[in-house]
Tab-separated table of C-alpha atoms in Angstrom:
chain	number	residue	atom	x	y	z
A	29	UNK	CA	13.063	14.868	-1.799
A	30	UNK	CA	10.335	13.981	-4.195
A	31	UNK	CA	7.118	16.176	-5.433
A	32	UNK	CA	4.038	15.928	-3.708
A	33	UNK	CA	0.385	16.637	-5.002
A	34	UNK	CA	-2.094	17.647	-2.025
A	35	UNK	CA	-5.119	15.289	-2.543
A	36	UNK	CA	-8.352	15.484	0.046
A	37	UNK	CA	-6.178	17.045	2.283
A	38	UNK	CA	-3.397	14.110	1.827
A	39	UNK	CA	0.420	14.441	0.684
A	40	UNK	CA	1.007	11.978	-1.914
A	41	UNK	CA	4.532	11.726	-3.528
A	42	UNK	CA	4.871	11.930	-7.282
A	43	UNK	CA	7.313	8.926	-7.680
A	44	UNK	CA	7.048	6.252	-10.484
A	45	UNK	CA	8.056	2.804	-9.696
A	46	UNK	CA	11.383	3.153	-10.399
A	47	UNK	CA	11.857	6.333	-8.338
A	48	UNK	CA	10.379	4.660	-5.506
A	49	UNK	CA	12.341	1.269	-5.754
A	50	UNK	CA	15.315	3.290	-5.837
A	51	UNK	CA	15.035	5.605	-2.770
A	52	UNK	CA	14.079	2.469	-0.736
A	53	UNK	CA	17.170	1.077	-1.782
A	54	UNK	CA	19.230	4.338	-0.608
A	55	UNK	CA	17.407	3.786	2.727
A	56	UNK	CA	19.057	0.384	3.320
A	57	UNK	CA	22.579	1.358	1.893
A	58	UNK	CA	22.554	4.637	3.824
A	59	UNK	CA	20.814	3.467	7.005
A	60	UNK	CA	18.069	5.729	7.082
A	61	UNK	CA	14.534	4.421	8.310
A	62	UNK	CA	11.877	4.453	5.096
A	63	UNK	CA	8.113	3.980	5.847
A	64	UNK	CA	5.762	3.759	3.407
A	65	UNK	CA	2.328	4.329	3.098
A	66	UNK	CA	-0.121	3.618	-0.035
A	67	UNK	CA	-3.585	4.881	-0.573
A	68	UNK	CA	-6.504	3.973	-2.909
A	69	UNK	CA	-10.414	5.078	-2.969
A	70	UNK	CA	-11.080	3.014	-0.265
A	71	UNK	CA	-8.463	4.080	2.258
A	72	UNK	CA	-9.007	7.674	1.312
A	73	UNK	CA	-12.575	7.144	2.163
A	74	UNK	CA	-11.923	5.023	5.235
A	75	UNK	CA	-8.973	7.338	6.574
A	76	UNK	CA	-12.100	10.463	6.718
A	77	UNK	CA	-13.760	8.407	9.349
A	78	UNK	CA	-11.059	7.110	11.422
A	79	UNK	CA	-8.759	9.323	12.986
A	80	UNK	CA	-5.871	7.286	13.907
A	81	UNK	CA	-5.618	5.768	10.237
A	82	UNK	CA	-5.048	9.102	9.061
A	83	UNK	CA	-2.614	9.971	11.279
A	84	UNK	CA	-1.030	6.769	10.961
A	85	UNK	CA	-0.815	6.917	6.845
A	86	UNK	CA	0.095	10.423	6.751
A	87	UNK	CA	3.059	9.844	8.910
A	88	UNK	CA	4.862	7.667	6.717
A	89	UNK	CA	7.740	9.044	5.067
A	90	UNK	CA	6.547	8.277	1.349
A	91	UNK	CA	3.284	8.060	0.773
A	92	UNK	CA	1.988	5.919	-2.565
A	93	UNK	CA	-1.250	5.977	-5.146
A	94	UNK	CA	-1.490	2.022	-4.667
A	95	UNK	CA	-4.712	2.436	-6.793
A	96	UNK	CA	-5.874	3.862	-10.477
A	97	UNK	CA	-9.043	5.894	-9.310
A	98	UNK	CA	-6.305	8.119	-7.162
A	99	UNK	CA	-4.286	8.706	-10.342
A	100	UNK	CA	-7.191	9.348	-11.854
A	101	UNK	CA	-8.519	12.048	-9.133
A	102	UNK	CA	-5.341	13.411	-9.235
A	103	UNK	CA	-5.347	14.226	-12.776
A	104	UNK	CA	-9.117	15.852	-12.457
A	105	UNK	CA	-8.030	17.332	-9.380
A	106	UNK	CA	-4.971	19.329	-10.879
A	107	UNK	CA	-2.874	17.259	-8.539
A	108	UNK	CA	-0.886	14.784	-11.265
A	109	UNK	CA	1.021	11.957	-10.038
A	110	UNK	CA	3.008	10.371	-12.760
A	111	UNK	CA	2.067	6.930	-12.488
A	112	UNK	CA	0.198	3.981	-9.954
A	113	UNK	CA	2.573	2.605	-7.810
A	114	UNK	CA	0.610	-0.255	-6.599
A	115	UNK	CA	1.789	-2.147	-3.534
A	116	UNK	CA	1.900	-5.860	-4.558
A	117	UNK	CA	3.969	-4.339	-7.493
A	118	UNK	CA	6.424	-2.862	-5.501
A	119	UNK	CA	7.034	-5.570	-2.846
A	120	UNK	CA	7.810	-8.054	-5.879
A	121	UNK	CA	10.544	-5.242	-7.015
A	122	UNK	CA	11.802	-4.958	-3.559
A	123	UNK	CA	12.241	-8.827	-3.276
A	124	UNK	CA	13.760	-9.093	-6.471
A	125	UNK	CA	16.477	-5.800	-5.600
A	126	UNK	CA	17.091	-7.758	-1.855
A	127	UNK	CA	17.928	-10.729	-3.469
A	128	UNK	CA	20.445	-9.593	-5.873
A	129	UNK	CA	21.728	-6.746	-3.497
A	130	UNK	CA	21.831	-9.759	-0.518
A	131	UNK	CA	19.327	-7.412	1.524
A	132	UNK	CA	17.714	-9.190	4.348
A	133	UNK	CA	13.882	-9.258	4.603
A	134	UNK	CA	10.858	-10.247	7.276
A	135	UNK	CA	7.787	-11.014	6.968
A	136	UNK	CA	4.971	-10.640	8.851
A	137	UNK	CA	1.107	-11.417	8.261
A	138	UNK	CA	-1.537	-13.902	7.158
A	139	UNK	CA	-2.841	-17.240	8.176
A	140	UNK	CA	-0.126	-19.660	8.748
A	141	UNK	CA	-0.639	-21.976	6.037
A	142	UNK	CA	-0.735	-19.051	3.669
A	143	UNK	CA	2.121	-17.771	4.941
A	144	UNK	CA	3.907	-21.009	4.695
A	145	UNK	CA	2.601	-21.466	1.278
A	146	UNK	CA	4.183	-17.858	0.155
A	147	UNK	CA	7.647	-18.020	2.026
A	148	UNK	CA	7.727	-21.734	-0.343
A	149	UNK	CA	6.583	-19.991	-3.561
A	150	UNK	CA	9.170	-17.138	-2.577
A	151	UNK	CA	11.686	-19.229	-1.998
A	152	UNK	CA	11.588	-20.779	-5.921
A	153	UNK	CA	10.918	-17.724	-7.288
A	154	UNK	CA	13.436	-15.918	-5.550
A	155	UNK	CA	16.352	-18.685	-4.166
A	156	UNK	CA	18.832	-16.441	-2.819
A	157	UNK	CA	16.899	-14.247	-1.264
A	158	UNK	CA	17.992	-13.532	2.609
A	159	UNK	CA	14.546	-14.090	4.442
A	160	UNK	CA	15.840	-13.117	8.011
A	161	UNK	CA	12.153	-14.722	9.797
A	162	UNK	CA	8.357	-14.744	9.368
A	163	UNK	CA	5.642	-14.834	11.682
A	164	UNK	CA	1.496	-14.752	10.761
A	165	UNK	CA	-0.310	-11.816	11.190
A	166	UNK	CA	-2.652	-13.217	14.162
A	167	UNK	CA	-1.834	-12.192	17.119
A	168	UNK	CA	-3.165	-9.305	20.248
A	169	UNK	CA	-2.682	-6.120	21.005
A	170	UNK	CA	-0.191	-6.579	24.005
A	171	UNK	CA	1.971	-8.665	21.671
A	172	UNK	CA	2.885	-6.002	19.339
A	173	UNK	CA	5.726	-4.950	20.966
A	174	UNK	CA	7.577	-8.108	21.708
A	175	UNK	CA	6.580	-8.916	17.846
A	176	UNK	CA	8.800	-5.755	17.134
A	177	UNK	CA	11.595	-6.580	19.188
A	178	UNK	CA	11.629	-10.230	17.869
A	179	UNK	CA	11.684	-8.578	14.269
A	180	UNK	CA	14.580	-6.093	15.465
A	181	UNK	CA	16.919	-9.350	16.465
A	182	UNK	CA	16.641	-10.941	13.099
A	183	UNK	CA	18.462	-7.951	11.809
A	184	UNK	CA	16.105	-7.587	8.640
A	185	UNK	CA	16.283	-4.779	6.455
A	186	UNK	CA	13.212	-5.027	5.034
A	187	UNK	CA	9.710	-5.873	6.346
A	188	UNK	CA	6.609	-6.732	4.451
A	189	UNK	CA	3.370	-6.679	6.469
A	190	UNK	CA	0.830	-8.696	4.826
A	191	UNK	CA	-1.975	-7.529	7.090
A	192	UNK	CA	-5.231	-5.588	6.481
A	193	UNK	CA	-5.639	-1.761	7.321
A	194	UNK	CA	-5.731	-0.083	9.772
A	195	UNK	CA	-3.907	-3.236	11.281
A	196	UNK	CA	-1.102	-2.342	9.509
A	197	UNK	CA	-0.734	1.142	9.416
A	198	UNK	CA	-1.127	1.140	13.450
A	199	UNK	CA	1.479	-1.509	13.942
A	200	UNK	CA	4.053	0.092	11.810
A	201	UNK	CA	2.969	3.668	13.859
A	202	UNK	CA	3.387	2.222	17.024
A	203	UNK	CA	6.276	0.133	16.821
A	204	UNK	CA	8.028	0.449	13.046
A	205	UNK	CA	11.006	1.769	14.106
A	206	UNK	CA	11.260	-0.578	16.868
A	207	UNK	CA	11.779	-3.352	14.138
A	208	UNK	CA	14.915	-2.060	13.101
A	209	UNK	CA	14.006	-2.372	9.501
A	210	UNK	CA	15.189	0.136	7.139
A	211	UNK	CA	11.880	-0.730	5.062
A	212	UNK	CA	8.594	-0.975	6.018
A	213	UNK	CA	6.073	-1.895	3.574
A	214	UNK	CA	2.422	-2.622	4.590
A	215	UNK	CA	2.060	-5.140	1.442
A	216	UNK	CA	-1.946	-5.804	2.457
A	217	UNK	CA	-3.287	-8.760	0.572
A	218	UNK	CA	-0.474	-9.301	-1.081
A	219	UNK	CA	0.819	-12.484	0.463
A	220	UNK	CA	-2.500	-14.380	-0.405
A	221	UNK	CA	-1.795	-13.642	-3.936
A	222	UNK	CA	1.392	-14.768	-3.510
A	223	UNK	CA	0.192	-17.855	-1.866
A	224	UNK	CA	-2.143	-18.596	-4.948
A	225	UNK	CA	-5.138	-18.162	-2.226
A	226	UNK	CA	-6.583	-15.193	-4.597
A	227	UNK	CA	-5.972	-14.070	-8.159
A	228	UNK	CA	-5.319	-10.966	-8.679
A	229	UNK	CA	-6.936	-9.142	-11.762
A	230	UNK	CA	-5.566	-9.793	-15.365
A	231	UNK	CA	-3.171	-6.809	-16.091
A	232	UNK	CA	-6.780	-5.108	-18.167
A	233	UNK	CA	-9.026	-4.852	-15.577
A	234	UNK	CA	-5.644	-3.228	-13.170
A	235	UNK	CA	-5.049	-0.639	-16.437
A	236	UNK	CA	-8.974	0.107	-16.446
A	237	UNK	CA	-9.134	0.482	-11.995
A	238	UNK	CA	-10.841	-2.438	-11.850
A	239	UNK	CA	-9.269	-4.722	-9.678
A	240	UNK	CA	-12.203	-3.427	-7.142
A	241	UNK	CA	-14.318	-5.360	-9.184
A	242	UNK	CA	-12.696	-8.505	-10.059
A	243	UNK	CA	-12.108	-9.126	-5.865
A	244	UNK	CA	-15.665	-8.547	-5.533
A	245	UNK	CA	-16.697	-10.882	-8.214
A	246	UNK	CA	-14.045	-13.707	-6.107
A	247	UNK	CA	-16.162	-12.239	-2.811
A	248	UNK	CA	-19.016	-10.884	-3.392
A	249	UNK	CA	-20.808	-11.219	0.029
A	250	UNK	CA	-17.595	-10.318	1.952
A	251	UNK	CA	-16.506	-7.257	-0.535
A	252	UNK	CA	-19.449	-6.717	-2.768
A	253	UNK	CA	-21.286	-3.870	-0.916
A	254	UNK	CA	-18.196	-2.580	0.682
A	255	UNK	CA	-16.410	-1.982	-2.219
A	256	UNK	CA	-19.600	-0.315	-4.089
A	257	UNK	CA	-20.394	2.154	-0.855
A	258	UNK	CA	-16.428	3.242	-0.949
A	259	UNK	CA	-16.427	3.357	-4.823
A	260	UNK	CA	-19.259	5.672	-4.452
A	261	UNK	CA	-18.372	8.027	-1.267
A	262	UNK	CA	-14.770	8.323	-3.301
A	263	UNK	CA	-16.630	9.605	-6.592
A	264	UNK	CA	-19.010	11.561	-4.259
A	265	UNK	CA	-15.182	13.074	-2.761
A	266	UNK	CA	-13.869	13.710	-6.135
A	267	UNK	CA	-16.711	15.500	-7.391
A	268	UNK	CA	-17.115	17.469	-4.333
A	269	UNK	CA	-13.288	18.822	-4.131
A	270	UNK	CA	-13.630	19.503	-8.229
A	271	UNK	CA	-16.445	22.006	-7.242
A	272	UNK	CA	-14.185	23.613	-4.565
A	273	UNK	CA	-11.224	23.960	-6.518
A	274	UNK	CA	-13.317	25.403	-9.166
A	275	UNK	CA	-13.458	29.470	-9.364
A	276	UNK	CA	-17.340	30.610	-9.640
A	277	UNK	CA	-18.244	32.525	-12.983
A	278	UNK	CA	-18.655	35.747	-10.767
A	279	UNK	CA	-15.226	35.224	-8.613
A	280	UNK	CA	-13.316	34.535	-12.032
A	281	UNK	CA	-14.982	38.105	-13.217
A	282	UNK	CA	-13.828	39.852	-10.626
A	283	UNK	CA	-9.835	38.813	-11.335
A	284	UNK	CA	-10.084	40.469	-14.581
């Protein structure tokens, strides 16, 4: 079992990368059921509003820092975590371990032409890799479960959800181990970037925890205020817990 750092109330496992890429792989060769779970400013912010995110995130069974500013918090926080793990970085590792390990993967999420556009751009980048089915990420309520069972007879090992959260988190809650797959990744926006449909941030901007700022700039009416109002409420957060993890001159008296 890994470390993990208690941040706003959260467990957060101190993996790098390579630790994580590696127990996901034991999860597949041993037949064990992984679920993972990421978190950045904004879904630390988001997951203090709504209930059944939380609950739904802190049930995985390895939960990520996807972004910088938690790495960051963690550090002012006394909470360290060795490194970002962000998600689109670790579903490229995972497709490039399936392939060579002949691991069988699904995946499920985004418009249909984007997903078609990704499974093609997969497909060059990645020719023998087992893709066991796909299916966009539009669909209702009641069809969750027939979703899951239609995952469950491809016999994939691995699925990628490229949906938004909570969508994502509450799918894999409700019917993750109903899939059958021995890794669940909720990959977000990843398959657009895949696709080509958005850029993701040159690799300064991701080392600086910017990449808020360079989707904003692509979006700025969709993510513009959104991003700044989380940005802020997760500073706001940070500085608040700092304050209550920090002894008081006349409490740090009294211990000598």
């Amino acid at each position: 079992m890994s470390a993990r750092r208690t941040l706003f109330g959260i467990e957060v496992d101190a993996l790098t990368m390579d630790e994580t890429v590696r127990r996901c792989l034991e999860a597949v060769r041993d037949g064990r059921r992984l679920e993972i779970g990421v978190v950045n400013a904004a879904k630390l912010v988001n997951m203090r509003r709504d209930a059944q995110l939380a609950d739904a995130v802190t049930g995985c069974d390895l939960v990520l820092a996807d972004g910088q500013a938690v790495v960051w918090a963690g550090r002012v926080l006394r909470a360290p975590l060795p490194e970002r793990v962000a998600g689109i970085d670790l579903f490229l590792r995972l497709l490039a371990e399936a392939e060579t390990a002949g691991v069988s993967v699904y995946f499920l999420g985004a418009k249909e032409e984007v997903l078609e556009e990704m499974l093609r751009r997969v497909a060059s980048r990645f020719p023998r890799l087992k893709v066991a089915g796909s299916r966009n990420g539009y669909f209702h309520d009641d069809e969750q479960e027939a979703i899951a069972g239609g995952i469950a007879r491809s016999g994939a090992q691995m699925l990628f959800l490229g949906m938004t959260s909570p969508k994502k988190e509450i799918f894999t809650a409700a019917h993750g181990t109903r899939t059958g797959a021995r890794v669940v990744h909720g990959v977000g926006g990843s398959f657009d970037i895949l696709a080509g449909v958005t850029k993701r941030a040159p690799k300064s901007w991701q080392r600086w925890g910017l990449e808020w700022l360079y989707r904003a700039l692509q979006e700025p009416r969709r993510l513009g205020r959104r991003y700044v109002t989380t940005n802020v409420s997760f500073l706001l957060m940070t500085a608040r817990e700092f304050v209550r993890l920090t002894p008081s001159p006349a409490s740090a008296n009294r211990s000598h």
